[in-house]
C-alpha positions as a printed NumPy array, in Angstrom:
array([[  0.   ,   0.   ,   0.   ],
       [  1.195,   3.646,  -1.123],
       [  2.362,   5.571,   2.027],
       [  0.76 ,   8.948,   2.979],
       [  3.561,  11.624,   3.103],
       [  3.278,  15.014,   4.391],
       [  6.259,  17.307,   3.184],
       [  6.882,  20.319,   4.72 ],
       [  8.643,  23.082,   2.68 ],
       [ 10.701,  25.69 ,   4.451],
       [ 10.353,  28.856,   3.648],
       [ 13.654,  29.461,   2.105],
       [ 12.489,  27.174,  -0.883],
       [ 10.202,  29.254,  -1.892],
       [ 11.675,  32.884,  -1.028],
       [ 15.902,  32.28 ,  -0.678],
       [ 17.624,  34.776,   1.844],
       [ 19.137,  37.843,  -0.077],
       [ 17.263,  36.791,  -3.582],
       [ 14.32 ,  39.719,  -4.735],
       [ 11.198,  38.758,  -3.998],
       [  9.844,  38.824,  -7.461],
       [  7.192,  36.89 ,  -8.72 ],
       [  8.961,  35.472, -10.792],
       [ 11.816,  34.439,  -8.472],
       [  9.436,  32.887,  -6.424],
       [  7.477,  31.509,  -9.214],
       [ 10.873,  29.617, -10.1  ],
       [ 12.011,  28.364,  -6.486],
       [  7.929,  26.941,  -6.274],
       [  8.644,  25.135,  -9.849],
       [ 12.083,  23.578,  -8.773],
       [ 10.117,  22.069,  -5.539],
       [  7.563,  20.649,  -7.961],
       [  9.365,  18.877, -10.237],
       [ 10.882,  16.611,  -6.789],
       [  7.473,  16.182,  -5.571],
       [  6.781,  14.772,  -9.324],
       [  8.833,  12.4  ,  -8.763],
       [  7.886,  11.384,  -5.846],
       [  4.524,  10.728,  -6.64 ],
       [  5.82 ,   8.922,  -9.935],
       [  7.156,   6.744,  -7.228],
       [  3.786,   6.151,  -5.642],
       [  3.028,   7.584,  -2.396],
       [  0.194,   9.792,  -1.976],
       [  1.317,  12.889,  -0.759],
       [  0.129,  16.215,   1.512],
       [  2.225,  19.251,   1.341],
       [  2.574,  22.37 ,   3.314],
       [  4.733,  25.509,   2.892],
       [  6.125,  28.529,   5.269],
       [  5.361,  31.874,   4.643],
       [  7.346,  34.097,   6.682],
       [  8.937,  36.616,   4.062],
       [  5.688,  36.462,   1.65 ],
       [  3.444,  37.633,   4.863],
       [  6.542,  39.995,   6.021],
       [  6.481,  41.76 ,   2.197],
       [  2.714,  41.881,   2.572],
       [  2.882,  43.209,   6.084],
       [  5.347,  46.16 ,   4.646],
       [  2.416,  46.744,   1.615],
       [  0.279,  47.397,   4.423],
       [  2.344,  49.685,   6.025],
       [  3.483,  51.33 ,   2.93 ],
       [ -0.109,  51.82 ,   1.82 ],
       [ -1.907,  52.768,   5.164],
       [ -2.756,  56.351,   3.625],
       [ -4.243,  54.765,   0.781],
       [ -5.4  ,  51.446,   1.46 ],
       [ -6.775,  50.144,   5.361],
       [ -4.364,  47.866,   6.242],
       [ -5.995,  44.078,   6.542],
       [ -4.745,  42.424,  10.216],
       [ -2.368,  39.769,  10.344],
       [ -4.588,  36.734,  10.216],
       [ -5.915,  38.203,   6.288],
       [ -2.076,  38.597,   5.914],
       [ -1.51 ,  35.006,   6.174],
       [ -4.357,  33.701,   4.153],
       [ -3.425,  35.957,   1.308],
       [  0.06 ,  34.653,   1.299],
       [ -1.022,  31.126,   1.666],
       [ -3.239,  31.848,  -1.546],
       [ -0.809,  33.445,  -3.868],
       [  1.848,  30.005,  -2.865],
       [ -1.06 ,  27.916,  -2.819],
       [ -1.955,  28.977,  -6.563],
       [  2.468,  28.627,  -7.543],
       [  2.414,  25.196,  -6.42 ],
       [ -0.821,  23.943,  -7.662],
       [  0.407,  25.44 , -11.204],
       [  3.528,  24.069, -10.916],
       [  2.821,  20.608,  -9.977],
       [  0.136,  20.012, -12.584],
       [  2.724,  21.495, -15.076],
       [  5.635,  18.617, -13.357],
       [  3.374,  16.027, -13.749],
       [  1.677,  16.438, -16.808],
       [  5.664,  16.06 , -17.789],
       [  5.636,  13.167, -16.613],
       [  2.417,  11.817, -17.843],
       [  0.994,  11.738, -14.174],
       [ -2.565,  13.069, -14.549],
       [ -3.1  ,  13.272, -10.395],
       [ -5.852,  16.102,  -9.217],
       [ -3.91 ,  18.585,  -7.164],
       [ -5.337,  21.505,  -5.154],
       [ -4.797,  23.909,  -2.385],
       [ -6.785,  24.274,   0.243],
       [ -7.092,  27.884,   1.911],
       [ -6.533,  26.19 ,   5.768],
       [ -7.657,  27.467,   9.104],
       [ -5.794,  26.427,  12.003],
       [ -7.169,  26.703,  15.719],
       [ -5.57 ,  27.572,  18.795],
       [ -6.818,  28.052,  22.05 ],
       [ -7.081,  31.725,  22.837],
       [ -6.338,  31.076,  26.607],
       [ -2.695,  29.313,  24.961],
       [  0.308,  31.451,  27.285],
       [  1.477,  32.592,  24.311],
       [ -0.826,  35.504,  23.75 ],
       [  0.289,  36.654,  26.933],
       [  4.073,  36.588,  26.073],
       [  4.581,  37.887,  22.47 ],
       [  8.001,  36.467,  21.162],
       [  7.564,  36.026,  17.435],
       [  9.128,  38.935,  15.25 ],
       [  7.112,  39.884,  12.331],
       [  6.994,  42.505,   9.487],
       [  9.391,  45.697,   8.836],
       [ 12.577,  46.998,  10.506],
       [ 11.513,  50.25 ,  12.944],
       [ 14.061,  52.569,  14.808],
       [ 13.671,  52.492,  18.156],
       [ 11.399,  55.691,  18.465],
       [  9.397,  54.681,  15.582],
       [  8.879,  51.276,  17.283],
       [  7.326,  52.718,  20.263],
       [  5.341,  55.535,  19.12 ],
       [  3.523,  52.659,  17.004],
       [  3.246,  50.529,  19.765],
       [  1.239,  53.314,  21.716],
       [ -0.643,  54.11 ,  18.744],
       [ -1.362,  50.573,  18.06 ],
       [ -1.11 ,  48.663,  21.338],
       [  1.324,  46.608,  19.514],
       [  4.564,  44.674,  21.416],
       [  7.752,  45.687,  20.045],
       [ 10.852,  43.824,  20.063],
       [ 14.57 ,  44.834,  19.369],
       [ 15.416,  41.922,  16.711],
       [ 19.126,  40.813,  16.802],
       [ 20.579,  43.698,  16.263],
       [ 18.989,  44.721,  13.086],
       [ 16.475,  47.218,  14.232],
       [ 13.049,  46.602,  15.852],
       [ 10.398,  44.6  ,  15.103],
       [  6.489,  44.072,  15.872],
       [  5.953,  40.715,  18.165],
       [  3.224,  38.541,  18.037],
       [  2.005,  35.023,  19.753],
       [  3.328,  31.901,  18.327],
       [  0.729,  29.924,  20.056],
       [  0.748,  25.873,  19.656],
       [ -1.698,  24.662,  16.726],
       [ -4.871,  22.312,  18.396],
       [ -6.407,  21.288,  15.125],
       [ -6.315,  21.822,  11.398],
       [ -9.802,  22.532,  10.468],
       [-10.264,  20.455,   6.905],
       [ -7.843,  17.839,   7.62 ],
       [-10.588,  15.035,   7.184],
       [-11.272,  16.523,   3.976],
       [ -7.169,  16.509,   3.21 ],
       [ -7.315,  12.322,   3.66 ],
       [-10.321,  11.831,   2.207],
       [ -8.21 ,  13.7  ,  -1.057],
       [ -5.513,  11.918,  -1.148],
       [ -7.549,   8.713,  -0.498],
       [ -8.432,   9.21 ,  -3.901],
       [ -5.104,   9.794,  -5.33 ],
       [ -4.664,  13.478,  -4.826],
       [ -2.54 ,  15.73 ,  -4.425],
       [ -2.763,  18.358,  -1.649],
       [ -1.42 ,  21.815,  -0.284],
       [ -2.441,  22.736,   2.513],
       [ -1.972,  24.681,   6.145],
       [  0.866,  26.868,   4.329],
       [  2.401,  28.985,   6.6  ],
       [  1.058,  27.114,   9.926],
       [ -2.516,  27.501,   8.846],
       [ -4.469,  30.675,   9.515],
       [ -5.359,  31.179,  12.942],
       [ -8.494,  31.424,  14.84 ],
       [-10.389,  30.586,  17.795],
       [-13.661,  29.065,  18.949],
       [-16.025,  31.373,  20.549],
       [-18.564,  30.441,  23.32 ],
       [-20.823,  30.302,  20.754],
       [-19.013,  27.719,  18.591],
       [-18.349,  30.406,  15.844],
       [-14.944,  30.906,  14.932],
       [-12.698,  34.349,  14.914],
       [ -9.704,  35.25 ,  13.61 ],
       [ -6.543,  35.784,  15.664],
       [ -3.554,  38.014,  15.253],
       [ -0.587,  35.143,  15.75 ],
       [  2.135,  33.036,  13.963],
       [  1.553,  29.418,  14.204],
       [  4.957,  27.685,  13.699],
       [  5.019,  25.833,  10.341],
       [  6.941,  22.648,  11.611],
       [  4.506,  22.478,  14.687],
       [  1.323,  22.527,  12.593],
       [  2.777,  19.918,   9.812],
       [  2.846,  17.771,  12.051],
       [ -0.711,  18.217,  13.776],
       [ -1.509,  17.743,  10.113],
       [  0.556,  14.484,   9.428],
       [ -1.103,  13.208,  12.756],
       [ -4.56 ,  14.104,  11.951],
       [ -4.68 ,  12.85 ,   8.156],
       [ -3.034,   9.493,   9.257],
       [  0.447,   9.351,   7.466],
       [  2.549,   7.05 ,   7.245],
       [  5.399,   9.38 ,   7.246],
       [  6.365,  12.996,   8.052],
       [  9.163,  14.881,   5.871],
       [ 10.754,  18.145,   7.112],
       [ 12.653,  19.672,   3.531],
       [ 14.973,  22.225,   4.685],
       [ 18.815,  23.724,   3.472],
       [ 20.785,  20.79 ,   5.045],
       [ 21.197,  17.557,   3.54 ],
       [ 20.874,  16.1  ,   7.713],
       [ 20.693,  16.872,  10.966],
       [ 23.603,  17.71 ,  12.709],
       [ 25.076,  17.104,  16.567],
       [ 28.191,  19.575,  17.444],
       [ 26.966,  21.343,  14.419],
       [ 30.038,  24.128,  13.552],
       [ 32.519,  22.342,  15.274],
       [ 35.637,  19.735,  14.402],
       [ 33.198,  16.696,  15.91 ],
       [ 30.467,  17.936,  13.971],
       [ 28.893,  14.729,  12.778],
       [ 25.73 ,  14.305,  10.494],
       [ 22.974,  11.917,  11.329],
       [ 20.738,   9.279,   9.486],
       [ 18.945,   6.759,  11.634],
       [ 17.809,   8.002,  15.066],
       [ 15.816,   6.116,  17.621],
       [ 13.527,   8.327,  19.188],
       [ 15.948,   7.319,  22.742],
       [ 18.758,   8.813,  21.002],
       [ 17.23 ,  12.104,  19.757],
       [ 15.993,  12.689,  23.411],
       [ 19.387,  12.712,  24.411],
       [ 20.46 ,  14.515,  21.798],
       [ 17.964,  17.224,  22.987],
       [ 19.299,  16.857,  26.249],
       [ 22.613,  17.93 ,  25.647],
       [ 21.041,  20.714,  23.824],
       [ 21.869,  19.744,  20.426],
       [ 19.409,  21.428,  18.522],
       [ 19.005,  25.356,  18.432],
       [ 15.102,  26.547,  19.093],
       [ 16.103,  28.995,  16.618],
       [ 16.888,  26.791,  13.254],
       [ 16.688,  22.604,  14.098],
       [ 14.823,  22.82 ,  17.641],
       [ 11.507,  22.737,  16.123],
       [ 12.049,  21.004,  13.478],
       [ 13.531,  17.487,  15.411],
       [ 10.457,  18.572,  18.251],
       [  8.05 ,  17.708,  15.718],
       [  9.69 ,  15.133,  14.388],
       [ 10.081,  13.18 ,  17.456],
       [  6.717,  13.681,  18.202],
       [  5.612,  12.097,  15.397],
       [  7.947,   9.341,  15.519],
       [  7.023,   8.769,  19.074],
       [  3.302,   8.041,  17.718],
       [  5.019,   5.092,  15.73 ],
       [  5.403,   7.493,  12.482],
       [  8.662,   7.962,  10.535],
       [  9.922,  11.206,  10.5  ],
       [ 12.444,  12.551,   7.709],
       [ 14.702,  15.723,   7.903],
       [ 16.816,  16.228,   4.415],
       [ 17.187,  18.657,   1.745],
       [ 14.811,  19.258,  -0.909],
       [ 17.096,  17.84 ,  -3.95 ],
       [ 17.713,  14.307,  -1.673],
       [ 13.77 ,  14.036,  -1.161],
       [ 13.249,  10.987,  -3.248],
       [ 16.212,   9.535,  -1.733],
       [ 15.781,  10.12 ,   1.737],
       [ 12.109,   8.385,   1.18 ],
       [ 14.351,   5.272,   0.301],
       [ 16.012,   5.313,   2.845],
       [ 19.111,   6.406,   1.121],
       [ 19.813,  10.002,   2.725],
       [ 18.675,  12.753,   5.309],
       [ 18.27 ,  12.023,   9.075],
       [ 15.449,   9.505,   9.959],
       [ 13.708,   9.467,  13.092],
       [ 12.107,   6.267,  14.388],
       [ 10.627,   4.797,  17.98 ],
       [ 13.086,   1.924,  17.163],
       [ 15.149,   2.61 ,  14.058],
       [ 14.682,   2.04 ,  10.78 ],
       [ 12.93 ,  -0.765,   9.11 ],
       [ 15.507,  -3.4  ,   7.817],
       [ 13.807,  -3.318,   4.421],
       [ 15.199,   0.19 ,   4.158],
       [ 18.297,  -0.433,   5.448],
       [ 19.165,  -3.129,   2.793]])
């Protein structure tokens, strides 16, 4: 039976640091991650993707901002769902365009996704999350008292808006997503963490001002439609422990025993890698496999033939021959 894969893009494969964030540019980086997920589907698993969105809602937040004499200036949760349309839209394109190369004639869509969190999560109360355009300091604060905004000096490159990266506690849709790919399609969905909102008392749902993190709700997805396996495709052909160092060492097959340790001696920067192995291990620990590669070794990492692979127990022998 053909696994269920969900593959979660970074963000730098669709936007890379330094490049200009044409269309076009974009348009190009979407195509290039196409034309792997071609393959594998050619190879038959039925696949699930998802996307960040981080400089696409950042250039959008900066329209806004640009615009606000002009144009009112949609909040943050309209933001997201208009960047998770216009890369929704690239990679549906794209991937019908791959396929159709390769005389693969499987549906694909994107879904527009809506993620909930709980508006009680801690994080609303703690805004960490930098968002949006570079402010001086003065211009930082003056907006935060005209907006009740929380501003954050970001790394030494100027200051930032913050907002709550709260933890996802369902993708709304994702019975719909299985239900899909039961039937041999091809879905994008829950780019950019999903959009999030909250239940009322009511029942009715809201909108939220927050960031869901990408890796976090990927795999709330690969846990709610069922897969089989969950695939993080970053700008590293593996995880690394000592990363930088002269012991740095890449890995490949992790028990879910040794990645705890790993964590332990605090291996994995919350940063870059920490959320990424977090949601891998949960997965694993749920009896998944979990896969963290680059996007040009995807086929082969699903194989069993590169990228780290996290596992309750190790990898299957039948991959390991």
């Amino acid at each position: 039976m053909a696994e269920r894969v969900v593959i979660a893009l970074g963000g730098n494969a669709i936007l890379q640091p330094n490049q200009e964030a044409t269309y076009e540019n974009q348009l190009e980086n979407v195509r290039k991650c196409s034309e792997i997920i071609a393959r594998i589907v050619k190879n038959g698993h039925r696949v699930i993707i998802t996307h960040g969105n981080g400089p696409q809602v950042g250039n959008i937040l900066r329209q806004n901002e640009e615009a606000k004499d002009v144009v009112p200036p949609f909040p943050l949760d309209v933001c997201s769902a208009e960047s998770q349309g216009f890369i929704g839209y690239m990679m549906e394109q794209t991937l019908k365009n791959e396929l159709r190369k390769l005389n693969l004639h499987h549906p694909v869509v994107s879904l527009l996704t809506q993620t909930e969190v709980d508006k009680d999560d801690p994080a609303f109360e703690n805004p960490t999350k930098p968002i949006g355009v570079f402010f001086t300091e003065e211009e930082a604060k003056a907006l935060a008292e005209e907006k009740n905004w929380v501003v954050m000096e970001d790394a030494g490159r100027g200051w930032r808006r913050a907002v709550a990266s709260p933890m996802p506690k369902s993708i709304l849709g994702s019975d719909i997503v299985k239900k899909l790919t039961d039937e041999q399609g091809i879905v994008i969905a829950a780019g950019g963490g999903g959009i999030p909102v909250v239940t009322n008392e009511d029942g009715t749902l809201s909108g939220i001002e927050a960031v869901i993190d990408k890796d976090r709700s990927a795999f709330r997805l690969a846990q709610e439609v069922e897969a089989e396996v969950f695939m993080v495709l970053t700008d590293v052909q593996n995880v690394y422990v000592n990363y930088g160092t002269p012991n740095q060492r890449a890995l490949t097959d992790v028990t879910l025993k040794e990645a705890n340790q790993y964590v332990k001696e605090g291996q994995f920067s919350a940063g870059s890698m920490g959320p990424k192995m977090e949601a891998a291990m949960k997965f694993a620990e749920q009896g998944g496999r979990a896969i963290i590669c680059s996007l040009d070794q995807a086929d082969l990492a699903l194989e069993g033939k590169a990228g780290t692979h996290i596992t309750k127990y190790g990898l299957p022998q039948a991959l390991l021959a």
